[in-house]
mmCIF file of C-alpha atoms in Angstrom:
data_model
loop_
_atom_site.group_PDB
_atom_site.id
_atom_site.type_symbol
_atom_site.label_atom_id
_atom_site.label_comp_id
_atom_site.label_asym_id
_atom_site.label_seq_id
_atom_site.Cartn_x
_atom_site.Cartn_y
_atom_site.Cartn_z
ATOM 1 C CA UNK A 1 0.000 0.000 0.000
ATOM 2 C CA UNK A 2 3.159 2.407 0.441
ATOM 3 C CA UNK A 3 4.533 1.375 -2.832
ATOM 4 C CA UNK A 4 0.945 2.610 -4.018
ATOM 5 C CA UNK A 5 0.774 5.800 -2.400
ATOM 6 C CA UNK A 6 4.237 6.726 -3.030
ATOM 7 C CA UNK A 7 3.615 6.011 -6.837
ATOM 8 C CA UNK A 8 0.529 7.911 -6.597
ATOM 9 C CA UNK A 9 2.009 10.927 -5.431
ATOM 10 C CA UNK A 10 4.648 11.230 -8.043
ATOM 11 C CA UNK A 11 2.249 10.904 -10.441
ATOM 12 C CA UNK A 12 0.365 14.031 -9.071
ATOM 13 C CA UNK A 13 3.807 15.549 -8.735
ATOM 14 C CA UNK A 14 5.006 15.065 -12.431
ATOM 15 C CA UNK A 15 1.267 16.457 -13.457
ATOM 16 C CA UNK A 16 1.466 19.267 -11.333
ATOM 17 C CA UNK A 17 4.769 20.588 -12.860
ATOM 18 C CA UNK A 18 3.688 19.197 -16.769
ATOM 19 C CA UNK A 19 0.789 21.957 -15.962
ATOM 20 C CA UNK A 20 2.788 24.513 -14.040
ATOM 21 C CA UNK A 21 5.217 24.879 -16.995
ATOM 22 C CA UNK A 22 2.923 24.665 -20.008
ATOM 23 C CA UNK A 23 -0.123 26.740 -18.966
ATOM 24 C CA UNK A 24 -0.531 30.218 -19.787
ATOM 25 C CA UNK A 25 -1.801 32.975 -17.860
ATOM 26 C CA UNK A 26 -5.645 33.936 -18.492
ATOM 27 C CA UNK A 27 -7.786 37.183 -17.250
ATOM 28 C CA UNK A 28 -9.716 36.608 -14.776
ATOM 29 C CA UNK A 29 -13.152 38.183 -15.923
ATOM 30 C CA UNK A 30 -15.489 35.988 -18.224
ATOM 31 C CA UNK A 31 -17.116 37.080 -20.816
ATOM 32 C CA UNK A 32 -19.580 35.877 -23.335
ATOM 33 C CA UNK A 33 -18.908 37.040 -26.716
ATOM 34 C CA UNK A 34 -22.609 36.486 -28.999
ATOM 35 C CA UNK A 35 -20.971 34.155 -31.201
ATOM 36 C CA UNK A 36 -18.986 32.471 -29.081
ATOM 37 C CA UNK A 37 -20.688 29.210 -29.417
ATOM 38 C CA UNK A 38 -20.830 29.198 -33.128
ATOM 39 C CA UNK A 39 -16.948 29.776 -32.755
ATOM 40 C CA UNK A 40 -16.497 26.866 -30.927
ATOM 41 C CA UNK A 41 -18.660 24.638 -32.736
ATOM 42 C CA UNK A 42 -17.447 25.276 -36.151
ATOM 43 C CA UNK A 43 -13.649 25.943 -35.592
ATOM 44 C CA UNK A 44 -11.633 23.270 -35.627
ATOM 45 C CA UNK A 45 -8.686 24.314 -33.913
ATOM 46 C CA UNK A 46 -10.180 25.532 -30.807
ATOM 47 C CA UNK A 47 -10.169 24.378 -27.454
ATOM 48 C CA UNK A 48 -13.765 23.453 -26.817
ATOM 49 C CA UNK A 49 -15.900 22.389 -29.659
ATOM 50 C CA UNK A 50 -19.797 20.615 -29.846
ATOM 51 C CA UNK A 51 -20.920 18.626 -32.237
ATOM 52 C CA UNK A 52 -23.975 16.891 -33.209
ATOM 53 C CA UNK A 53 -23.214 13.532 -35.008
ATOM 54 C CA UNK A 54 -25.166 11.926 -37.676
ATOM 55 C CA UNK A 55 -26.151 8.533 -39.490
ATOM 56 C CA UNK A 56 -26.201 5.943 -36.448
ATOM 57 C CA UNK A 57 -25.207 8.451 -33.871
ATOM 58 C CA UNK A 58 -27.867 10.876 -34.763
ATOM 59 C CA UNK A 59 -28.905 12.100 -31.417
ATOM 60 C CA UNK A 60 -26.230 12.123 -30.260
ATOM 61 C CA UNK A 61 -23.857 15.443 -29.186
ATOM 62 C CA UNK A 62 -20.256 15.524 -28.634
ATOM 63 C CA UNK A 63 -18.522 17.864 -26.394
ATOM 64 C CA UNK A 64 -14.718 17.972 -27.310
ATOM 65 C CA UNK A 65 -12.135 19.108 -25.337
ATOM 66 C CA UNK A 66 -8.600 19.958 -26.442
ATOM 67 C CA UNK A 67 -7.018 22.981 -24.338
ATOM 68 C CA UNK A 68 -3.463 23.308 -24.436
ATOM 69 C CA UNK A 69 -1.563 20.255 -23.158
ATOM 70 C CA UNK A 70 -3.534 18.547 -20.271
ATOM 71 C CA UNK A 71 -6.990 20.478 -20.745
ATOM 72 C CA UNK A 72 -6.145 22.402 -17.600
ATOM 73 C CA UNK A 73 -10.218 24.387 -16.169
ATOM 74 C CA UNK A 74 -9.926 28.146 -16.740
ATOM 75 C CA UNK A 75 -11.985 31.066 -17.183
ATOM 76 C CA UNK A 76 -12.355 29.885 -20.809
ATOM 77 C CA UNK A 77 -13.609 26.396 -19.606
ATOM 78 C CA UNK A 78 -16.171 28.393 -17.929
ATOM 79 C CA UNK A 79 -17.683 30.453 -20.433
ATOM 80 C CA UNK A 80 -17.789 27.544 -23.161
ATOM 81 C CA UNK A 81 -19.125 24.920 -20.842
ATOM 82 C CA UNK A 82 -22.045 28.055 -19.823
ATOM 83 C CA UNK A 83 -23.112 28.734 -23.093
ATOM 84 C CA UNK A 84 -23.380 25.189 -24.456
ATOM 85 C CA UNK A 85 -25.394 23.885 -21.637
ATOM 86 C CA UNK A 86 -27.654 26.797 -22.316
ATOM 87 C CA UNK A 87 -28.011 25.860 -26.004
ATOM 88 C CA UNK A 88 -28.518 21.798 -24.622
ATOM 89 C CA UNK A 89 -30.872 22.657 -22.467
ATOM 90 C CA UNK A 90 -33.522 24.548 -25.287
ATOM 91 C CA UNK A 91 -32.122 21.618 -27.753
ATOM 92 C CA UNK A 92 -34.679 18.762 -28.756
ATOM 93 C CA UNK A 93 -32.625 17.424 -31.113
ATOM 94 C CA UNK A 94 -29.688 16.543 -29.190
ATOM 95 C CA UNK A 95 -30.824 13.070 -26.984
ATOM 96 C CA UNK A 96 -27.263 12.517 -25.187
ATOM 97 C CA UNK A 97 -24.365 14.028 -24.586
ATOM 98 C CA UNK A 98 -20.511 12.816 -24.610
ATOM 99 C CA UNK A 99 -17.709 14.766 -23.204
ATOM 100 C CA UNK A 100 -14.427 13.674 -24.796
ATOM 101 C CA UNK A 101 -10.958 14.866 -24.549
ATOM 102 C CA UNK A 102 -9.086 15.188 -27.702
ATOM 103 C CA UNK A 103 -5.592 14.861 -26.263
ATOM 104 C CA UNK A 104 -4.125 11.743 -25.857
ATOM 105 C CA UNK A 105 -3.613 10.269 -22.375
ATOM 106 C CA UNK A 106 -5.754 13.202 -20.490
ATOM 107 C CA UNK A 107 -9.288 14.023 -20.139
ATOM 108 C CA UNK A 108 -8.852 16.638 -18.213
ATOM 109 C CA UNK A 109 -6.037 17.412 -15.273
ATOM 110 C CA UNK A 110 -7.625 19.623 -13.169
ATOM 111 C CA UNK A 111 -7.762 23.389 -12.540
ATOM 112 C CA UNK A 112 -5.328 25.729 -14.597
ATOM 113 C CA UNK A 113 -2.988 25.863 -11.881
ATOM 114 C CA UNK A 114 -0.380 28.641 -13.557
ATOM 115 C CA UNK A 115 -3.566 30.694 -13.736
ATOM 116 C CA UNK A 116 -4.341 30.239 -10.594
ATOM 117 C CA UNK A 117 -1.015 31.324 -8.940
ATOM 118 C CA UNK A 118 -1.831 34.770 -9.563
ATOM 119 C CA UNK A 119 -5.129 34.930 -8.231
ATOM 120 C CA UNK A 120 -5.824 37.263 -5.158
ATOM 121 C CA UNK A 121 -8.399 35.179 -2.585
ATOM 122 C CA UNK A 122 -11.204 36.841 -3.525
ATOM 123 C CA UNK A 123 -10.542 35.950 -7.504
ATOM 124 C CA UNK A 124 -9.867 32.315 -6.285
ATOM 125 C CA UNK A 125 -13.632 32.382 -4.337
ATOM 126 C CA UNK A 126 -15.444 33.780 -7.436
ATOM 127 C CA UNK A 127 -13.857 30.989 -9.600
ATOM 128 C CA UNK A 128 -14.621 28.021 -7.573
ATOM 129 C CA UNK A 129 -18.266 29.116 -6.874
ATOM 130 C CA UNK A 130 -18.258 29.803 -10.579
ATOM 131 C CA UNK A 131 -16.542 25.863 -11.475
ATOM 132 C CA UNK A 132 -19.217 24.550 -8.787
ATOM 133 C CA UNK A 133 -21.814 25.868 -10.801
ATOM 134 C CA UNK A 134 -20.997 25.085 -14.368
ATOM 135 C CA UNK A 135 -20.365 21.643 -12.516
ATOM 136 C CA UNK A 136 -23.687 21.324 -11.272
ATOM 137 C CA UNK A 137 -25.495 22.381 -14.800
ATOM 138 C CA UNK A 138 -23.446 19.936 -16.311
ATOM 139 C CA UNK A 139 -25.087 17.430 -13.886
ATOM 140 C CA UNK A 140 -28.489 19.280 -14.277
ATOM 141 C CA UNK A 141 -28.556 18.681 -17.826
ATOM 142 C CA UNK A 142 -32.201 17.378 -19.076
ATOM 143 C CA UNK A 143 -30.494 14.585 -21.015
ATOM 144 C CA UNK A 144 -28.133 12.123 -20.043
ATOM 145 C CA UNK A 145 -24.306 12.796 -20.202
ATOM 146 C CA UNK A 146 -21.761 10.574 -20.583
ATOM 147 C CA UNK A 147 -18.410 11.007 -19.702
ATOM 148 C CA UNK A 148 -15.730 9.240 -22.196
ATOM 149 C CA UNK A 149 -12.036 9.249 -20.343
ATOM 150 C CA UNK A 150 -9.775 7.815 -22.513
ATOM 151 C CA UNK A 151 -6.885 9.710 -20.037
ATOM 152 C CA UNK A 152 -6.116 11.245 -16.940
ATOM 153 C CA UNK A 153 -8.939 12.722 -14.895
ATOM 154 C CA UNK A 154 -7.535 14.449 -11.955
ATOM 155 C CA UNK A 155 -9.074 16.918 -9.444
ATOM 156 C CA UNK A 156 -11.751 19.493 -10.894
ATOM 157 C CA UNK A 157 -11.193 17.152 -13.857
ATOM 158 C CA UNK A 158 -12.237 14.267 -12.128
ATOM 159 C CA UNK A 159 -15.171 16.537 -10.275
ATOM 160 C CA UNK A 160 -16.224 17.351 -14.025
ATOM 161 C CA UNK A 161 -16.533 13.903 -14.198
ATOM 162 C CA UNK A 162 -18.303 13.300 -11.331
ATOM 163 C CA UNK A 163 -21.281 15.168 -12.661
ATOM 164 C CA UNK A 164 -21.861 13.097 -15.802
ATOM 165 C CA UNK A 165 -24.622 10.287 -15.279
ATOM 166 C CA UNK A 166 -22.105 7.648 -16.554
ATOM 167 C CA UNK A 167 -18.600 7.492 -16.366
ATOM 168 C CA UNK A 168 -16.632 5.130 -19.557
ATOM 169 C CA UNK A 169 -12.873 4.708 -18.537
ATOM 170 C CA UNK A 170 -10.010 3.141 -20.431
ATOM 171 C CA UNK A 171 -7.906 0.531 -18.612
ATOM 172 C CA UNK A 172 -4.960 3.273 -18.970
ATOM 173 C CA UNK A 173 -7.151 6.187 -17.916
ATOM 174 C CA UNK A 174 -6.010 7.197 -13.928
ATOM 175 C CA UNK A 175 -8.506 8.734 -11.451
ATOM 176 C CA UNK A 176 -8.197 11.573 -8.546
ATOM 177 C CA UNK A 177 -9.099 13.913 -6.444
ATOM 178 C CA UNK A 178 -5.364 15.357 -5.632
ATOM 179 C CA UNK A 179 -5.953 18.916 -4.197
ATOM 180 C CA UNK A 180 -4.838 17.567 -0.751
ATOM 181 C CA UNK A 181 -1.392 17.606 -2.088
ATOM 182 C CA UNK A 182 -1.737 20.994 -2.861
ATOM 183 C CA UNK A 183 -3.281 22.138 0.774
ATOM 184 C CA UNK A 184 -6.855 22.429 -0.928
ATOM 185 C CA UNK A 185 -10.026 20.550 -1.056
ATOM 186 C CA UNK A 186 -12.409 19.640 -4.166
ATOM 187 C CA UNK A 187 -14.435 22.591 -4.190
ATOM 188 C CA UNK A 188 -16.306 21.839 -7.249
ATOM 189 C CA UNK A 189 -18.274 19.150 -5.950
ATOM 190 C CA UNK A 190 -15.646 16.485 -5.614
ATOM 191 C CA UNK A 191 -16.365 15.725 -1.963
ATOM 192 C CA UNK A 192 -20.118 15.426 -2.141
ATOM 193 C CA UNK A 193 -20.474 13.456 -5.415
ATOM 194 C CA UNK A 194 -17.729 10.718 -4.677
ATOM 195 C CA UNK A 195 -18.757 10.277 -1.620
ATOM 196 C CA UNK A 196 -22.308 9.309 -2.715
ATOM 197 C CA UNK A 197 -20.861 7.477 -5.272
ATOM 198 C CA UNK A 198 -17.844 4.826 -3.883
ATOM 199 C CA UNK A 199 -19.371 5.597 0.227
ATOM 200 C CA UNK A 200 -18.089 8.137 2.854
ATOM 201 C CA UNK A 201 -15.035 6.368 4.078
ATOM 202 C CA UNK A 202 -13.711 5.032 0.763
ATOM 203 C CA UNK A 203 -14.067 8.672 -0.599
ATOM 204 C CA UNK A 204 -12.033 10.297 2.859
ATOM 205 C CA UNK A 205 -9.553 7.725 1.747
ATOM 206 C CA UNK A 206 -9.110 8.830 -1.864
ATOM 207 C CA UNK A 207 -8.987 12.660 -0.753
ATOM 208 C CA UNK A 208 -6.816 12.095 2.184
ATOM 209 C CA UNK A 209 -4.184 10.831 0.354
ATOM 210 C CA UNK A 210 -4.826 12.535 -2.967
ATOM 211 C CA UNK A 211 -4.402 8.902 -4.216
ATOM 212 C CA UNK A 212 -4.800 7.873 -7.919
ATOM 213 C CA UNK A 213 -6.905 5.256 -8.901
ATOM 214 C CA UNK A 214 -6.504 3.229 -12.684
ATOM 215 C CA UNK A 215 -9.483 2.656 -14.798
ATOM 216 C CA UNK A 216 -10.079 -1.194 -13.521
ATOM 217 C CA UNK A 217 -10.240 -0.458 -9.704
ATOM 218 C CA UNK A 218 -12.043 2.600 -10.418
ATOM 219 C CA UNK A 219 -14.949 0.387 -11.802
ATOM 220 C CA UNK A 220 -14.639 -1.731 -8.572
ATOM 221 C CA UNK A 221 -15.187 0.684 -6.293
ATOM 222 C CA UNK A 222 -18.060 2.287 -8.285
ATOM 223 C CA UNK A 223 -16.402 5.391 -9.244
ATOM 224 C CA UNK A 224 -16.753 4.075 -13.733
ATOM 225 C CA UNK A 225 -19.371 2.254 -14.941
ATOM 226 C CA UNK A 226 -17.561 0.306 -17.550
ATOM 227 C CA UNK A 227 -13.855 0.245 -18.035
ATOM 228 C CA UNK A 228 -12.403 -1.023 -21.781
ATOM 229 C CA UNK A 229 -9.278 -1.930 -23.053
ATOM 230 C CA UNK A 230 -7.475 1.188 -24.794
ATOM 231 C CA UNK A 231 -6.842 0.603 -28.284
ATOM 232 C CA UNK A 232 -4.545 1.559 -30.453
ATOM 233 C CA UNK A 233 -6.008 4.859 -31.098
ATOM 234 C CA UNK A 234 -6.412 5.848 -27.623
ATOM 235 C CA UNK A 235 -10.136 6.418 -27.977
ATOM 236 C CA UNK A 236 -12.012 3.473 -26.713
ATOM 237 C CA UNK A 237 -13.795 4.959 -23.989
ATOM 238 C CA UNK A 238 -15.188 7.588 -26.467
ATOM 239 C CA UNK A 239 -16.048 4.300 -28.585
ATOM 240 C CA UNK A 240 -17.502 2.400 -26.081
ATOM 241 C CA UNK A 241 -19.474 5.878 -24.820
ATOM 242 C CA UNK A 242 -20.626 6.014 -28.193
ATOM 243 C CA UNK A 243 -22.110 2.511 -27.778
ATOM 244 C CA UNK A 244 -23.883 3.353 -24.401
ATOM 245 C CA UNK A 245 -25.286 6.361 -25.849
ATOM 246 C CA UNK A 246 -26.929 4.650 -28.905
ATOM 247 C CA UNK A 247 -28.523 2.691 -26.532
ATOM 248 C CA UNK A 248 -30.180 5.602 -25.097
ATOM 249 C CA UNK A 249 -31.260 7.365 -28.528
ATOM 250 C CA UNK A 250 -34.424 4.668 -29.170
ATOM 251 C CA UNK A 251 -36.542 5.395 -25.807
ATOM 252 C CA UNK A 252 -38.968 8.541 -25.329
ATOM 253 C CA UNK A 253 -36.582 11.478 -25.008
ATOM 254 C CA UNK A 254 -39.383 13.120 -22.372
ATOM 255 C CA UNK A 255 -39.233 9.550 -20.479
ATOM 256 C CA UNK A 256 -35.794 9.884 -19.789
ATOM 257 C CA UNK A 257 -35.403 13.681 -19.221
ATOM 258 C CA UNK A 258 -37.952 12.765 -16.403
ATOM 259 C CA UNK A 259 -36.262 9.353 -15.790
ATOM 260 C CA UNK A 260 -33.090 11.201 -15.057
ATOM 261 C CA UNK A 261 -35.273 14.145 -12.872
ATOM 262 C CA UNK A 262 -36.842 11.671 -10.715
ATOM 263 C CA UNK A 263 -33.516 9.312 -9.889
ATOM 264 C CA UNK A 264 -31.166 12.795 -9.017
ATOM 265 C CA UNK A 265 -33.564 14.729 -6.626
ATOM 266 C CA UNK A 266 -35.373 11.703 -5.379
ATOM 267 C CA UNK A 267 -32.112 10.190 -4.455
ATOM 268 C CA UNK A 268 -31.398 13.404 -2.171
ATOM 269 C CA UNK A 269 -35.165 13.029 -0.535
ATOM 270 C CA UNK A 270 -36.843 10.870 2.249
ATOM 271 C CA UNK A 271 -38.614 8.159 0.433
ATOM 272 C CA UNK A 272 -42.477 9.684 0.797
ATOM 273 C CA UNK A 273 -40.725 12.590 -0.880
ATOM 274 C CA UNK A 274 -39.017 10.935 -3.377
ATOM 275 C CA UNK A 275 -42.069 9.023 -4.446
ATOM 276 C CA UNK A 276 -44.004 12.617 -4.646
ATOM 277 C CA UNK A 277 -41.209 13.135 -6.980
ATOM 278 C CA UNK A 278 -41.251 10.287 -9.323
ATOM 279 C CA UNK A 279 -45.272 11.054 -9.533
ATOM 280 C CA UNK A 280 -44.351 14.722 -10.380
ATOM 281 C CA UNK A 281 -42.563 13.630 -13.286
ATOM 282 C CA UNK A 282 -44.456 10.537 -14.364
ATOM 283 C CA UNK A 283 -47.399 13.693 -14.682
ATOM 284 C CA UNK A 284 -45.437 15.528 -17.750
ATOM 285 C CA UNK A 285 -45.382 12.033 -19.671
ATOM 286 C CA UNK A 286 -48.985 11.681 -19.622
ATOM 287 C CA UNK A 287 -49.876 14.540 -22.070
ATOM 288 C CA UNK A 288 -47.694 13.684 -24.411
ATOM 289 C CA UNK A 289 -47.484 12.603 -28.238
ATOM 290 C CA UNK A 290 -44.572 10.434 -27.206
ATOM 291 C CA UNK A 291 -46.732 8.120 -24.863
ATOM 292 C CA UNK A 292 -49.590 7.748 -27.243
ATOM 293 C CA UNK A 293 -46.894 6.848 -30.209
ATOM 294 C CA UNK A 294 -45.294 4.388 -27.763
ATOM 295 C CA UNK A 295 -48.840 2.949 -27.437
ATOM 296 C CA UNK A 296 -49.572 3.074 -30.704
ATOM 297 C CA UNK A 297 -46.384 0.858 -31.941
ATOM 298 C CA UNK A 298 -46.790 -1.506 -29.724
ATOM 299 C CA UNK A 299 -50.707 -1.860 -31.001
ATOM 300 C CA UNK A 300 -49.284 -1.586 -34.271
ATOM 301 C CA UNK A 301 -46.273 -4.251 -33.590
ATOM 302 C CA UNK A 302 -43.121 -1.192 -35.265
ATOM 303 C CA UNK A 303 -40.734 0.193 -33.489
ATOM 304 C CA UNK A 304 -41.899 3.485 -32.073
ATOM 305 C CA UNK A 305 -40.570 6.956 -33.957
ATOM 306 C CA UNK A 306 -40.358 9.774 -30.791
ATOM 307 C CA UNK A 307 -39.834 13.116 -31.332
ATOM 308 C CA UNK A 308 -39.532 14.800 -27.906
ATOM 309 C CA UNK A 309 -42.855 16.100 -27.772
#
């Protein structure tokens, strides 16, 4: 278990200094230029980009992430992560979301930490509360997300993580919530989340130690929900997130909007609650066109053709 830890911590070491060297310095204020989505969905060569694929995966949205060398969560992370949940959320078209990284060997390595540095307290409070909340529309999102980490997720990037309804790892991908090691806690979420996910004192462990976790004990523990063998390409999480998602695409978009409302607040409530809850949301499936074509199909022995409405 030594041997473990010790290897653990020099591989939050090494990351630490990869991102203290090759990050660049940011402004702190965040703004919202009006085409700033339409930048980042069209252009390439940009750090954050959304997609919406087609043929098989129609349905099916991509968010793409390829800042600098380890995807390092700035100011920028925040304003592009804001304005495409807003677009998701008014988006009928898109049925389930992937998050990807496009670098190899990292999803995403935490908070930008040369940016950071030169932060005044106050500028470090606004950005936190700020990460907590993009965090927690990312987990509010009406459709399901997936998370696809085909690489490192460490700290806030593992706490982005965290707030996906599924988690795909790669056998090579490595798991953490470090910011002990750097005299901080997960202030993004990280310490509620996990621990509701892998139970209280497995989750103290993990953050106590700032230990790192690869993708097959991860799914052990209950941190992934399916771990795959990387392949040659380094993608196979995003592959086999692919796969989970078009499993999604066929059912009633509405059913599992609801599906998804009923399971994350009724899992917060007393059970009388949660059941008020579930009844809540079974009431916006009744009226509509969805339910009747489900009905229908099954009457009519086809596969049923939903539209969201």
């Amino acid at each position: 278990e030594e041997g473990v830890l010790s290897c653990s911590h020099t591989i939050v070491q090494v990351l630490i200094c990869v991102m203290l060297r090759c990050m660049l310095r940011r402004p702190l204020a965040i703004s919202r230029p009006s085409n700033w989505t339409r930048q980042l969905c069209c252009a390439g060569d940009e750090p954050y980009r959304f997609e919406r694929l087609t043929g098989e995966n129609e349905g099916i949205g991509v968010i793409s992430m390829n800042r600098k060398k380890v995807n390092a969560m700035g100011k920028e992370t925040l304003t592009f992560m804001s304005s495409i949940m807003e677009t998701l959320n008014a988006d009928k078209s898109t049925r389930v979301v992937v998050v990807r990284s496009l670098i190899p060997g990292i999803f995403c390595a935490g908070a930008d930490l040369k940016e950071r540095v030169n932060l005044t307290e106050d500028e470090v409070r606004k950005f936190v509360q700020l990460a907590q909340g993009m965090i927690t529309d990312l987990e509010q999102l009406r459709m399901p997300v997936i998370g696809a980490l085909d690489g490192h997720a460490l700290g806030g990037g593992l706490e982005f993580a965290l707030a996906c309804d599924f988690r795909v790892a790669a056998t090579n991908a490595k798991m953490g919530l470090v910011e002990t090691a750097l005299a901080i806690i997960p202030g993004a979420g990280g310490t509620q989340r996990l621990s509701r996910l892998v139970g209280r004192s497995k989750a103290k462990y993990l953050i106590f130690t700032a230990s790192v976790v690869k993708g097959a004990e991860a799914a052990e523990i209950g941190l992934v929900d399916e771990v795959v063998e990387q392949n040659d390409t380094g993608d196979a999480a995003y592959h086999a997130s692919l796969d989970m998602a078009r499993k999604i695409i066929p059912q009633g978009p509405v059913a599992v909007a609801m599906a998804k409302q009923a399971v994350n607040k009724g899992i917060e409530q007393e059970l009388q609650e949660g059941l008020r809850t579930e009844w809540a949301c079974y009431e916006n499936v009744i009226p509509t066109k969805d339910r009747i074509e489900g009905l229908m199909a099954f009457k009519e022995k086809r596969k049923p053709v939903y539209r969201g409405e």
